[in-house]
Coordinates of C-alpha atoms in Angstrom, one line a residue:
X122 CA 118.4 86.1 242.5
X123 CA 121.3 88.5 243.7
X124 CA 123.1 88.1 240.1
X125 CA 119.7 89.4 238.8
X126 CA 119.5 92.4 241.5
X127 CA 123.1 93.4 240.6
X128 CA 122.8 93.3 236.5
X129 CA 119.8 95.6 237.1
X130 CA 121.5 98.2 239.2
X131 CA 125.3 97.6 237.3
X132 CA 122.4 98.9 233.7
X133 CA 120.7 101.2 235.7
X134 CA 124.2 102.7 236.5
X135 CA 125.4 102.7 232.9
X136 CA 122.4 104.7 231.9
X137 CA 121.4 101.8 229.3
X138 CA 117.6 102.6 229.8
X139 CA 118.0 106.4 228.5
X140 CA 120.4 104.9 225.7
X141 CA 118.0 102.5 224.4
X142 CA 115.0 104.6 224.7
X143 CA 116.8 107.9 222.8
X144 CA 118.4 104.8 220.2
X145 CA 114.6 103.6 219.8
X146 CA 113.9 107.3 219.0
X147 CA 115.9 108.4 216.6
X148 CA 115.6 104.8 214.5
X149 CA 112.4 105.5 214.6
X150 CA 112.8 109.1 212.9
X151 CA 115.5 107.3 210.5
X152 CA 112.9 104.5 209.5
X153 CA 110.7 107.7 208.8
X154 CA 112.8 109.5 206.6
X155 CA 113.5 106.0 204.5
X156 CA 110.2 105.4 204.1
X157 CA 109.3 108.9 202.9
X158 CA 112.8 108.8 201.0
X159 CA 111.5 105.2 199.2
X160 CA 108.0 106.7 198.3
X161 CA 109.1 110.0 196.7
X162 CA 111.9 107.9 194.6
X163 CA 110.3 105.1 193.9
X164 CA 113.2 102.8 195.5
X165 CA 112.7 98.8 195.8
X166 CA 111.6 97.3 199.2
X167 CA 114.8 95.9 200.2
X168 CA 116.4 99.5 200.6
X169 CA 113.9 99.7 203.8
X170 CA 115.2 96.3 204.5
X171 CA 118.9 97.0 204.8
X172 CA 118.0 100.2 206.5
X173 CA 116.4 98.6 209.4
X174 CA 119.1 95.6 209.4
X175 CA 121.5 98.3 209.9
X176 CA 119.7 99.7 212.8
X177 CA 119.8 96.4 214.4
X178 CA 123.6 96.2 213.9
X179 CA 123.6 99.6 216.2
X180 CA 121.3 98.5 218.5
X181 CA 123.5 95.4 219.3
X182 CA 126.8 97.8 218.7
X183 CA 125.5 100.4 221.0
X184 CA 124.3 97.8 224.2
X185 CA 127.7 96.1 223.6
X186 CA 129.7 99.9 224.1
X187 CA 127.3 100.6 226.8
X188 CA 128.3 97.4 228.6
X189 CA 131.9 97.1 228.0
X190 CA 132.8 101.2 228.9
X191 CA 132.6 102.4 232.0
X192 CA 129.9 104.0 234.0
X193 CA 131.5 107.6 233.6
X194 CA 133.1 108.5 230.1
X195 CA 137.2 108.1 230.0
X196 CA 139.5 110.6 229.6
X197 CA 142.7 110.1 227.1
X198 CA 145.2 109.5 229.9
X199 CA 143.2 107.1 231.4
X200 CA 142.6 105.5 228.0
X201 CA 146.5 105.1 227.8
X202 CA 146.3 103.6 231.1
X203 CA 144.0 101.1 231.3
X204 CA 144.6 97.4 232.6
X205 CA 145.8 95.2 229.8
X206 CA 142.8 92.8 230.7
X207 CA 140.3 90.7 228.5
X208 CA 138.2 93.7 228.1
X209 CA 140.9 95.9 227.6
X210 CA 140.7 95.1 223.6
X211 CA 136.7 95.5 223.8
X212 CA 137.0 98.7 225.1
X213 CA 139.2 100.4 222.4
X214 CA 137.3 98.7 219.7
X215 CA 133.8 99.4 221.2
X216 CA 133.8 103.1 222.2
X217 CA 130.8 106.0 221.4
X218 CA 133.3 107.4 218.9
X219 CA 133.6 104.5 216.8
X220 CA 129.7 104.0 217.0
X221 CA 129.1 107.1 215.9
X222 CA 131.8 107.0 213.4
X223 CA 130.1 103.2 211.9
X224 CA 126.6 104.7 212.2
X225 CA 127.6 107.4 209.7
X226 CA 129.7 105.7 207.6
X227 CA 126.9 102.7 207.0
X228 CA 124.4 105.2 206.6
X229 CA 126.3 107.3 203.5
X230 CA 127.3 103.8 202.1
X231 CA 123.3 103.1 201.9
X232 CA 122.6 106.9 200.9
X233 CA 126.0 106.1 197.9
X234 CA 123.7 102.9 197.0
X235 CA 120.5 104.3 196.8
X236 CA 121.9 107.6 194.6
X237 CA 123.4 105.3 192.5
X238 CA 120.2 103.5 192.2
X239 CA 118.6 106.4 191.3
X240 CA 121.2 107.1 188.4
X241 CA 120.5 104.2 187.0
X242 CA 117.2 104.2 187.0
X243 CA 117.5 107.9 185.4
X244 CA 119.4 106.8 182.5
X245 CA 117.3 103.5 181.8
X246 CA 114.1 106.5 181.7
X247 CA 116.2 108.1 179.5
X248 CA 116.7 105.0 177.0
X249 CA 113.1 103.7 177.4
X250 CA 111.2 107.1 178.1
X251 CA 111.0 110.6 179.1
X252 CA 111.0 111.4 182.9
X253 CA 108.6 113.2 184.0
X254 CA 108.4 115.2 187.4
X255 CA 105.1 115.1 188.8
X256 CA 105.7 117.4 192.1
X257 CA 106.7 120.7 190.1
X258 CA 104.3 123.9 190.8
X259 CA 102.2 124.2 187.9
X260 CA 102.1 127.3 186.0
X261 CA 99.3 129.7 187.1
X262 CA 97.8 131.6 184.1
X263 CA 94.9 134.2 185.2
X264 CA 93.7 133.7 181.8
X265 CA 92.8 130.0 182.6
X266 CA 89.5 130.0 183.8
X267 CA 87.9 127.3 185.7
X268 CA 83.7 127.1 186.3
X269 CA 83.1 125.5 189.2
X270 CA 80.0 123.5 189.3
X271 CA 77.2 125.7 190.8
X272 CA 75.8 124.6 194.3
X273 CA 71.7 124.1 194.7
X274 CA 70.8 126.7 197.6
X275 CA 67.3 125.4 197.3
X276 CA 65.1 123.4 199.6
X277 CA 65.2 120.1 198.8
X278 CA 68.0 120.5 196.3
X279 CA 65.1 120.3 193.2
X280 CA 66.9 122.8 191.1
X281 CA 70.4 121.0 191.0
X282 CA 70.0 120.4 187.3
X283 CA 69.8 124.3 186.6
X284 CA 72.8 124.3 188.5
X285 CA 74.5 121.8 186.6
X286 CA 73.0 123.3 183.4
X287 CA 74.0 126.5 184.6
X288 CA 77.3 125.9 185.3
X289 CA 78.0 123.7 181.7
X290 CA 76.2 126.4 179.2
X291 CA 78.6 129.2 180.9
X292 CA 81.5 127.1 180.6
X293 CA 80.6 126.5 176.9
X294 CA 80.3 130.2 175.7
X295 CA 83.0 131.3 177.5
X296 CA 85.6 128.7 176.0
X297 CA 84.2 130.6 172.8
X298 CA 86.3 133.6 173.7
X299 CA 89.8 134.1 172.2
X300 CA 91.9 134.6 174.8
X301 CA 90.7 132.6 177.7
X302 CA 91.2 129.4 178.1
X303 CA 88.5 127.6 179.8
X304 CA 89.0 124.3 181.4
X305 CA 86.0 122.2 179.7
X306 CA 83.2 121.0 181.9
X307 CA 84.3 117.6 182.2
X308 CA 87.6 118.9 183.5
X309 CA 85.4 120.3 187.0
X310 CA 83.2 116.8 186.7
X311 CA 85.5 115.0 189.1
X312 CA 84.9 117.9 191.6
X313 CA 81.6 118.5 191.2
X314 CA 79.4 117.3 194.8
X315 CA 82.7 117.5 196.9
X316 CA 83.9 118.8 199.6
X317 CA 87.6 119.3 197.5
X318 CA 89.1 122.5 197.9
X319 CA 89.5 124.9 194.6
X320 CA 93.0 125.2 195.0
X321 CA 92.9 121.8 194.6
X322 CA 91.6 123.0 190.9
X323 CA 94.9 125.3 191.1
X324 CA 97.5 122.3 191.6
X325 CA 96.1 120.2 189.4
X326 CA 95.5 122.6 186.3
X327 CA 97.0 125.8 186.7
X328 CA 93.9 128.0 186.4
X329 CA 94.7 131.3 187.8
X330 CA 90.5 132.4 187.7
X331 CA 87.8 130.4 189.6
X332 CA 84.1 131.4 189.3
X333 CA 81.8 129.7 191.7
X334 CA 78.2 130.1 191.7
X335 CA 74.8 128.7 193.7
X336 CA 71.4 128.9 192.5
X337 CA 68.4 129.4 194.9
X338 CA 64.8 128.9 193.7
X339 CA 62.0 129.9 196.0
X340 CA 58.5 129.9 194.5
X341 CA 58.2 130.7 191.1
X342 CA 61.8 133.2 191.2
X343 CA 65.2 131.9 190.7
X344 CA 68.1 133.9 192.1
X345 CA 71.9 132.8 190.7
X346 CA 74.5 133.9 192.3
X347 CA 78.8 133.9 190.6
X348 CA 81.9 135.5 192.0
X349 CA 85.2 135.5 190.6
X350 CA 87.8 134.7 192.2
X351 CA 91.6 135.0 191.9
X352 CA 93.5 131.8 192.1
X353 CA 96.5 133.1 193.2
X354 CA 95.0 134.8 196.9
X355 CA 92.3 132.7 196.7
X356 CA 90.3 136.3 197.5
X357 CA 86.8 137.2 195.8
X358 CA 87.2 139.5 193.2
X359 CA 84.0 140.2 191.7
X360 CA 80.6 138.9 192.0
X361 CA 77.1 138.6 190.4
X362 CA 73.4 138.2 191.2
X363 CA 71.2 137.5 189.0
X364 CA 67.3 137.0 189.1
X365 CA 64.2 135.9 187.3
X366 CA 61.4 133.4 186.4
X367 CA 62.0 130.1 187.6
X368 CA 60.2 129.0 184.2
X369 CA 62.4 130.9 182.5
X370 CA 65.8 129.8 182.6
X371 CA 67.4 130.4 179.5
X372 CA 66.6 134.1 180.0
X373 CA 68.2 133.4 183.2
X374 CA 71.0 132.1 181.9
X375 CA 71.5 134.5 178.8
X376 CA 71.6 137.5 181.5
X377 CA 74.4 135.3 183.7
X378 CA 76.8 135.0 180.8
X379 CA 76.3 138.6 179.8
X380 CA 77.0 139.6 183.8
X381 CA 80.0 137.2 184.4
X382 CA 81.0 137.9 180.5
X383 CA 81.3 141.9 181.2
X384 CA 83.1 141.3 185.1
X385 CA 85.5 138.6 183.5
X386 CA 86.4 141.4 180.6
X387 CA 86.9 144.1 183.0
X388 CA 89.1 142.1 185.1
X389 CA 91.3 140.1 182.7
X390 CA 91.5 142.9 179.6
X391 CA 89.7 140.8 177.4
X392 CA 86.9 142.2 174.7
X393 CA 84.3 138.9 175.1
X394 CA 82.3 138.2 172.5
X395 CA 79.0 135.4 173.2
X396 CA 76.8 133.5 170.8
X397 CA 73.6 135.5 170.6
X398 CA 72.3 132.2 170.7
X399 CA 72.7 130.4 174.5
X400 CA 71.4 126.9 173.6
X401 CA 70.0 125.1 170.2
X402 CA 66.5 125.4 171.1
X403 CA 63.9 128.3 172.3
X404 CA 61.8 126.0 174.6
X405 CA 62.5 126.1 178.1
X406 CA 60.6 123.4 178.9
X407 CA 63.0 121.6 176.1
X408 CA 65.9 122.6 177.5
X409 CA 65.7 122.2 181.1
X410 CA 64.5 118.4 180.4
X411 CA 67.4 117.7 178.5
X412 CA 69.7 118.7 181.5
X413 CA 67.7 116.7 183.9
X414 CA 68.1 114.0 181.5
X415 CA 71.9 114.8 181.7
X416 CA 72.4 114.5 185.5
X417 CA 70.7 111.3 185.5
X418 CA 73.4 110.3 182.6
X419 CA 75.7 110.8 184.9
X420 CA 74.2 109.2 187.8
X421 CA 74.0 106.1 185.9
X422 CA 77.6 106.3 184.8
X423 CA 78.3 106.6 188.9
X424 CA 76.6 103.7 189.3
X425 CA 77.9 101.5 186.8
X426 CA 81.3 102.6 188.0
X427 CA 80.5 101.2 191.0
X428 CA 79.0 97.7 189.8
X429 CA 75.8 98.6 190.4
X430 CA 74.4 97.8 186.8
X431 CA 71.0 97.1 187.5
X432 CA 70.5 101.0 189.1
X433 CA 72.6 102.0 186.0
X434 CA 69.8 100.6 184.4
X435 CA 66.7 102.6 186.0
X436 CA 68.9 105.9 185.9
X437 CA 69.7 105.6 182.3
X438 CA 65.9 105.0 181.5
X439 CA 64.9 108.1 183.8
X440 CA 67.1 109.7 181.7
X441 CA 65.9 108.1 178.5
X442 CA 62.6 109.2 179.5
X443 CA 63.1 113.2 180.2
X444 CA 64.6 113.3 176.4
X445 CA 61.6 112.0 174.8
X446 CA 59.7 114.3 177.2
X447 CA 62.3 117.2 175.7
X448 CA 62.1 115.4 171.9
X449 CA 57.9 116.3 172.3
X450 CA 58.2 119.5 173.6
X451 CA 60.8 120.6 170.4
X452 CA 61.0 118.4 167.8
X453 CA 63.5 120.3 165.7
X454 CA 65.8 120.0 168.3
X455 CA 68.3 117.4 167.4
X456 CA 70.2 117.1 171.0
X457 CA 68.2 114.9 172.8
X458 CA 67.2 112.7 169.8
X459 CA 71.3 112.0 170.0
X460 CA 71.3 112.0 174.0
X461 CA 69.0 109.5 173.7
X462 CA 71.5 107.6 171.2
X463 CA 74.0 107.9 174.2
X464 CA 72.0 107.1 176.5
X465 CA 71.3 103.2 174.4
X466 CA 75.7 103.5 174.4
X467 CA 76.0 104.0 177.9
X468 CA 73.6 100.6 177.9
X469 CA 75.5 98.8 175.4
X470 CA 78.6 99.3 177.9
X471 CA 76.6 98.2 180.9
X472 CA 75.1 95.1 179.7
X473 CA 78.3 93.9 177.4
X474 CA 78.9 90.4 177.9
X475 CA 82.2 90.6 178.7
X476 CA 85.1 93.4 178.7
X477 CA 86.2 93.0 174.8
X478 CA 81.9 92.9 173.3
X479 CA 79.0 95.2 173.5
X480 CA 75.2 94.6 174.2
X481 CA 73.6 93.8 170.3
X482 CA 70.5 95.4 171.3
X483 CA 71.5 98.6 173.4
X484 CA 73.7 99.4 170.3
X485 CA 71.0 99.0 167.7
X486 CA 68.6 101.2 169.4
X487 CA 71.4 103.7 169.7
X488 CA 71.8 103.3 165.9
X489 CA 68.3 103.9 165.6
X490 CA 68.2 107.8 167.2
X491 CA 71.4 108.3 165.5
X492 CA 69.7 107.5 161.7
X493 CA 66.8 109.7 163.4
X494 CA 69.1 112.8 164.1
X495 CA 70.6 112.4 160.9
X496 CA 67.0 112.3 158.9
X497 CA 66.5 116.0 160.5
X498 CA 70.0 116.9 159.9
X499 CA 72.2 115.4 157.1
X500 CA 75.7 115.2 157.6
X501 CA 75.4 116.9 161.2
X502 CA 78.9 115.5 162.8
X503 CA 77.2 115.0 166.5
X504 CA 75.2 112.4 164.9
X505 CA 77.6 110.5 162.6
X506 CA 80.3 110.7 165.5
X507 CA 77.4 108.8 167.4
X508 CA 76.4 106.0 164.9
X509 CA 80.2 105.7 164.4
X510 CA 80.7 104.5 167.7
X511 CA 77.8 102.4 167.7
X512 CA 79.0 100.7 164.1
X513 CA 81.8 100.2 166.3
X514 CA 80.3 98.4 169.5
X515 CA 77.8 96.4 167.4
X516 CA 80.7 95.1 165.5
X517 CA 82.4 93.8 168.2
X518 CA 80.0 90.9 168.5
X519 CA 78.9 90.2 165.3
X520 CA 79.7 87.7 162.2
X521 CA 78.8 90.8 160.0
X522 CA 82.4 92.4 162.0
X523 CA 84.1 93.6 158.5
X524 CA 81.3 95.4 157.0
X525 CA 80.2 97.2 160.6
X526 CA 83.7 98.3 161.0
X527 CA 84.0 99.9 158.2
X528 CA 80.6 101.5 158.2
X529 CA 82.3 103.0 161.5
X530 CA 85.1 104.2 160.0
X531 CA 83.6 105.7 157.4
X532 CA 81.0 107.8 159.6
X533 CA 83.7 108.8 162.3
X534 CA 85.9 109.9 159.1
X535 CA 83.0 112.0 158.0
X536 CA 82.2 113.4 161.7
X537 CA 85.7 114.8 161.9
X538 CA 85.8 115.8 158.6
X539 CA 82.4 118.1 159.4
X540 CA 83.6 118.9 163.1
X541 CA 87.4 119.0 163.9
X542 CA 86.6 119.1 167.7
X543 CA 84.6 115.7 167.8
X544 CA 87.3 114.2 170.1
X545 CA 85.4 111.1 170.9
X546 CA 85.0 110.6 167.1
X547 CA 88.6 110.6 166.8
X548 CA 89.5 108.4 169.4
X549 CA 87.2 105.6 168.2
X550 CA 89.0 105.7 165.5
X551 CA 92.3 105.5 166.4
X552 CA 90.8 102.2 168.0
X553 CA 89.3 101.1 164.7
X554 CA 92.6 101.5 163.2
X555 CA 95.0 100.0 165.8
X556 CA 92.5 96.7 165.4
X557 CA 93.4 96.8 161.9
X558 CA 97.4 97.1 162.4
X559 CA 97.9 100.6 161.0
X560 CA 99.5 101.8 163.9
X561 CA 100.8 105.1 162.3
X562 CA 97.4 106.9 161.4
X563 CA 95.7 104.9 164.8
X564 CA 98.5 107.1 166.5
X565 CA 97.5 110.1 164.8
X566 CA 94.1 110.0 165.5
X567 CA 94.7 109.5 168.9
X568 CA 96.5 112.3 169.4
X569 CA 94.4 114.4 167.6
X570 CA 91.5 113.7 169.9
X571 CA 93.8 114.4 172.9
X572 CA 94.5 117.4 171.7
X573 CA 91.0 118.6 170.9
X574 CA 89.7 117.9 174.5
X575 CA 92.6 116.8 176.9
X576 CA 90.1 117.2 179.5
X577 CA 87.5 114.7 178.0
X578 CA 85.5 112.1 179.7
X579 CA 87.0 109.4 178.3
X580 CA 90.4 111.4 178.0
X581 CA 91.3 108.5 180.0
X582 CA 90.3 105.9 177.2
X583 CA 92.3 108.7 174.4
X584 CA 95.8 108.2 176.6
X585 CA 95.4 104.5 177.2
X586 CA 95.6 103.9 173.5
X587 CA 98.2 106.7 173.2
X588 CA 100.4 104.4 175.3
X589 CA 99.0 101.2 173.8
X590 CA 99.7 102.2 170.3
X591 CA 103.1 103.3 171.1
X592 CA 104.3 100.4 172.9
X593 CA 103.1 98.2 169.2
X594 CA 105.2 100.6 167.8
X595 CA 108.0 100.4 170.1
X596 CA 108.8 103.9 171.0
X597 CA 108.7 103.4 174.0
X598 CA 109.8 106.9 175.2
X599 CA 106.2 107.6 174.0
X600 CA 104.7 104.9 175.9
X601 CA 105.9 105.4 179.1
X602 CA 105.1 109.5 179.1
X603 CA 101.6 108.5 177.9
X604 CA 101.0 106.1 181.0
X605 CA 102.5 108.3 183.1
X606 CA 100.2 111.1 182.4
X607 CA 97.4 108.1 182.6
X608 CA 98.6 106.9 186.1
X609 CA 98.7 111.0 187.1
X610 CA 95.7 111.8 186.2
X611 CA 93.8 109.0 186.8
X612 CA 96.0 107.5 189.6
X613 CA 93.3 104.8 190.3
X614 CA 92.0 103.7 186.9
X615 CA 93.1 99.7 186.3
X616 CA 94.2 100.4 182.2
X617 CA 97.0 102.6 183.2
X618 CA 98.4 100.0 185.4
X619 CA 97.6 97.3 183.2
X620 CA 99.9 99.4 180.6
X621 CA 102.8 99.8 182.8
X622 CA 102.6 96.3 184.2
X623 CA 102.6 95.6 180.1
X624 CA 106.1 97.6 179.8
X625 CA 107.3 95.5 182.9
X626 CA 106.9 92.1 181.3
X627 CA 107.9 93.4 178.0
X628 CA 111.3 96.6 178.1
X629 CA 113.6 97.9 180.3
X630 CA 115.3 96.2 183.3
X631 CA 114.7 93.3 184.8
X632 CA 110.9 94.2 187.2
X633 CA 111.2 93.7 190.7
X634 CA 109.0 90.7 191.6
X635 CA 107.3 92.9 194.4
X636 CA 106.3 95.7 191.9
X637 CA 105.1 93.2 189.8
X638 CA 102.6 92.2 192.2
X639 CA 102.0 95.1 193.7
X640 CA 100.8 96.8 190.8
X641 CA 98.5 93.6 190.1
X642 CA 97.0 93.8 193.3
X643 CA 95.9 97.4 192.8
X644 CA 94.5 97.3 189.4
X645 CA 92.4 94.3 191.0
X646 CA 91.6 96.6 193.7
X647 CA 90.4 99.2 191.5
X648 CA 87.9 96.6 189.7
X649 CA 84.5 96.3 189.9
X650 CA 83.5 92.7 191.1
X651 CA 82.6 91.5 187.6
X652 CA 85.5 93.0 185.8
X653 CA 87.7 91.8 188.6
X654 CA 86.2 88.3 188.0
X655 CA 86.5 88.5 184.3
X656 CA 90.0 89.9 183.7
X657 CA 91.8 88.4 186.8
X658 CA 93.4 85.5 185.1
X659 CA 94.7 87.4 182.5
X660 CA 95.9 90.1 184.6
X661 CA 97.8 86.6 186.3
X662 CA 99.7 85.1 183.2
X663 CA 100.7 89.3 182.3
X664 CA 102.5 88.7 186.3
X665 CA 103.6 84.9 185.3
X666 CA 105.5 87.1 182.2
X667 CA 106.5 89.2 184.7
X668 CA 108.4 87.0 187.0
X669 CA 109.9 85.0 183.8
X670 CA 111.4 88.2 182.7
X671 CA 112.3 88.7 186.7
X672 CA 114.3 85.0 186.1
X673 CA 111.5 83.4 188.4
X674 CA 110.6 80.6 186.2
X675 CA 108.7 78.3 188.4
X676 CA 106.7 80.9 190.4
X677 CA 105.9 82.2 186.7
X678 CA 104.6 78.6 186.2
X679 CA 102.7 78.4 189.5
X680 CA 101.2 81.5 188.8
X681 CA 99.8 80.1 185.1
X682 CA 98.5 76.8 186.7
X683 CA 96.3 79.3 189.0
X684 CA 95.3 81.5 186.2
X685 CA 94.2 78.5 184.1
X686 CA 92.6 77.0 187.4
X687 CA 89.9 80.0 187.5
X688 CA 86.4 80.1 185.7
X689 CA 86.7 82.7 182.4
X690 CA 84.3 81.0 179.9
X691 CA 85.4 82.0 176.1
X692 CA 88.0 84.3 176.8
X693 CA 90.6 83.9 173.4
X694 CA 93.0 86.4 175.4
X695 CA 94.0 84.4 178.0
X696 CA 95.4 81.5 175.4
X697 CA 97.2 85.0 173.9
X698 CA 98.6 86.0 177.2
X699 CA 100.3 82.8 178.2
X700 CA 101.6 82.6 174.7
X701 CA 103.9 85.6 175.9
X702 CA 104.1 84.2 179.6
X703 CA 105.7 80.8 177.7
X704 CA 107.7 82.8 174.9
X705 CA 109.5 84.6 178.2
X706 CA 109.8 81.4 179.3
X707 CA 111.6 79.7 176.4
X708 CA 109.0 77.2 175.9
X709 CA 108.8 78.3 172.1
X710 CA 106.2 75.7 171.1
X711 CA 103.9 75.9 173.9
X712 CA 103.7 79.5 172.9
X713 CA 103.0 78.9 169.3
X714 CA 100.1 76.4 170.1
X715 CA 98.2 78.7 172.4
X716 CA 98.7 81.5 169.6
X717 CA 97.5 78.7 167.0
X718 CA 94.2 78.7 169.6
X719 CA 94.1 82.3 169.9
X720 CA 93.8 82.9 165.8
X721 CA 91.3 80.0 165.6
X722 CA 88.9 82.3 167.8
X723 CA 90.3 85.4 166.5
X724 CA 91.1 84.7 162.6
X725 CA 90.9 88.7 161.9
X726 CA 94.1 89.6 164.0
X727 CA 96.3 86.9 161.8
X728 CA 98.2 90.0 160.2
X729 CA 98.1 91.8 163.5
X730 CA 100.4 89.1 165.0
X731 CA 102.5 89.0 162.0
X732 CA 103.4 92.4 162.9
X733 CA 103.7 92.2 166.5
X734 CA 107.0 92.9 167.7
X735 CA 106.3 90.7 170.8
X736 CA 106.4 88.0 168.6
X737 CA 109.9 88.5 167.4
X738 CA 111.7 85.5 168.5
X739 CA 109.1 83.4 166.6
X740 CA 110.0 85.2 163.7
X741 CA 112.1 82.0 162.0
X742 CA 110.1 79.4 164.2
X743 CA 108.2 77.2 161.3
X744 CA 105.4 76.7 163.2
X745 CA 104.8 80.5 163.7
X746 CA 105.5 81.1 159.7
X747 CA 102.5 78.5 158.7
X748 CA 100.6 80.2 161.7
X749 CA 100.8 84.2 160.2
X750 CA 101.0 83.0 156.3
X751 CA 104.5 83.7 155.7
X752 CA 106.5 82.2 153.4
X753 CA 109.5 80.2 154.6

């Protein structure tokens, strides 16, 4: 006990406890800084491990120095006269000065290695894609206007659909004004019914002017308030108050648009001319019913995104019922008919048997609505767009796919010819052309879709196809650019993570295994349970391809076995993904055999496989040449 007591007294005399406490605080601060540095510059995890090991070695050095040095610091003279015993050498080596120099040198070396890694990574980006600075401050332009979704302050929120309708109609009308850059309603939808502060919109889109408002219904009256906000100072500039009858919302909207446009004209010095007609109908009842239905369609979409497909169907039923009433209230108005077709399009997605096909019954019902709309208004771009999209849906699981795809292409081309702003038509047309291996034209239409409306609700689909098509064309700079833009705008969408994983398994430097797994796990976490069950085998096979490129063949084969052990039904895509992994493992015969199985199920993709650069190493393989119908 006396030995332990003496040791404790000696440690106390040398202030070792205080030294350890100070060291722990410094180490914690260093690790926090390293963690932030890694997150900011996307460095591999092993940089953190190295920093931790350096601090662990440093702890040994600090403790040793505290033990071998005298309790009181030596003067230079005392150091010279130090006794030449066995500890004097340790005392000369383990000094506080040497410890400080060693610590500085170690972390300087760590910083040099990290900087070198970043420079190499940046150079790789220059070779394979353009660097994107996501942290840059947005350009704030006061002529860029964001109309935030109005709030409903009525008791029981019974006028929420009117609040949405006023927001969307005002957005649409202001967007007709030359010289104003009005963010479309789809850009604002993610901020509806949320507590996200308005300055987040300024940060995301660089809007310099915000318009916010509220609706208050009381008895037979309606009161709408709108305010203009200077985004630079977040201060209110002007406000507008409009009152009217609850049963005449179109008149209220007309006055509201006029008042708001007048205020904006005064503030921004613009000549604002709104169209005389605020809607395609003069029926207040039909107009309000359509906007009630629009709210129900949004509810259905939100429910489906969380995996609540049965509840989504019920919301879609409610939307369709409201649209049928709107159609009865104004039989000459095409809007509710087209909207009913899109409701069926939603159902076709919600009821789809797998991610690569759509529900046929719902698609056919939507086509019937499109045909009725075209009877009422021949050549109508909105109706042609709807029918073209639904023909493409129907072709996904039909024996008459070629005929249906040709009909879809015909309608979609007619839609964009009649109206060059039909972004959905451009997008679906690009997808059809990509399936047909017409990559140049596919990319052109996808880019037109994005240019027509970069904030479109299905912009994530457009961005994904731009990324995918760029990969197919081996334009990896564009692929990285579109993929990064998708990840920036939709950070939790599995599709962009999948594109990034695809790039990892195909081009650029060898991927880090941890990065491959982290990306795959994030993809699966962002999916609904149904989509995760269907797509997990394919994602695991992409992981196997990444591990094969990383030089871990045994791990890759183990992941392939794990994927194959899952229940995935009749999914030819599994054979396709495994063929890629087997090719990267050098198992050429297996890759060709799996591609053969894939083409038995998807014979129309033979030309695509023949052109796909993924299979470049197989070009001289006799089995592959026979498979794609090429002569020796």
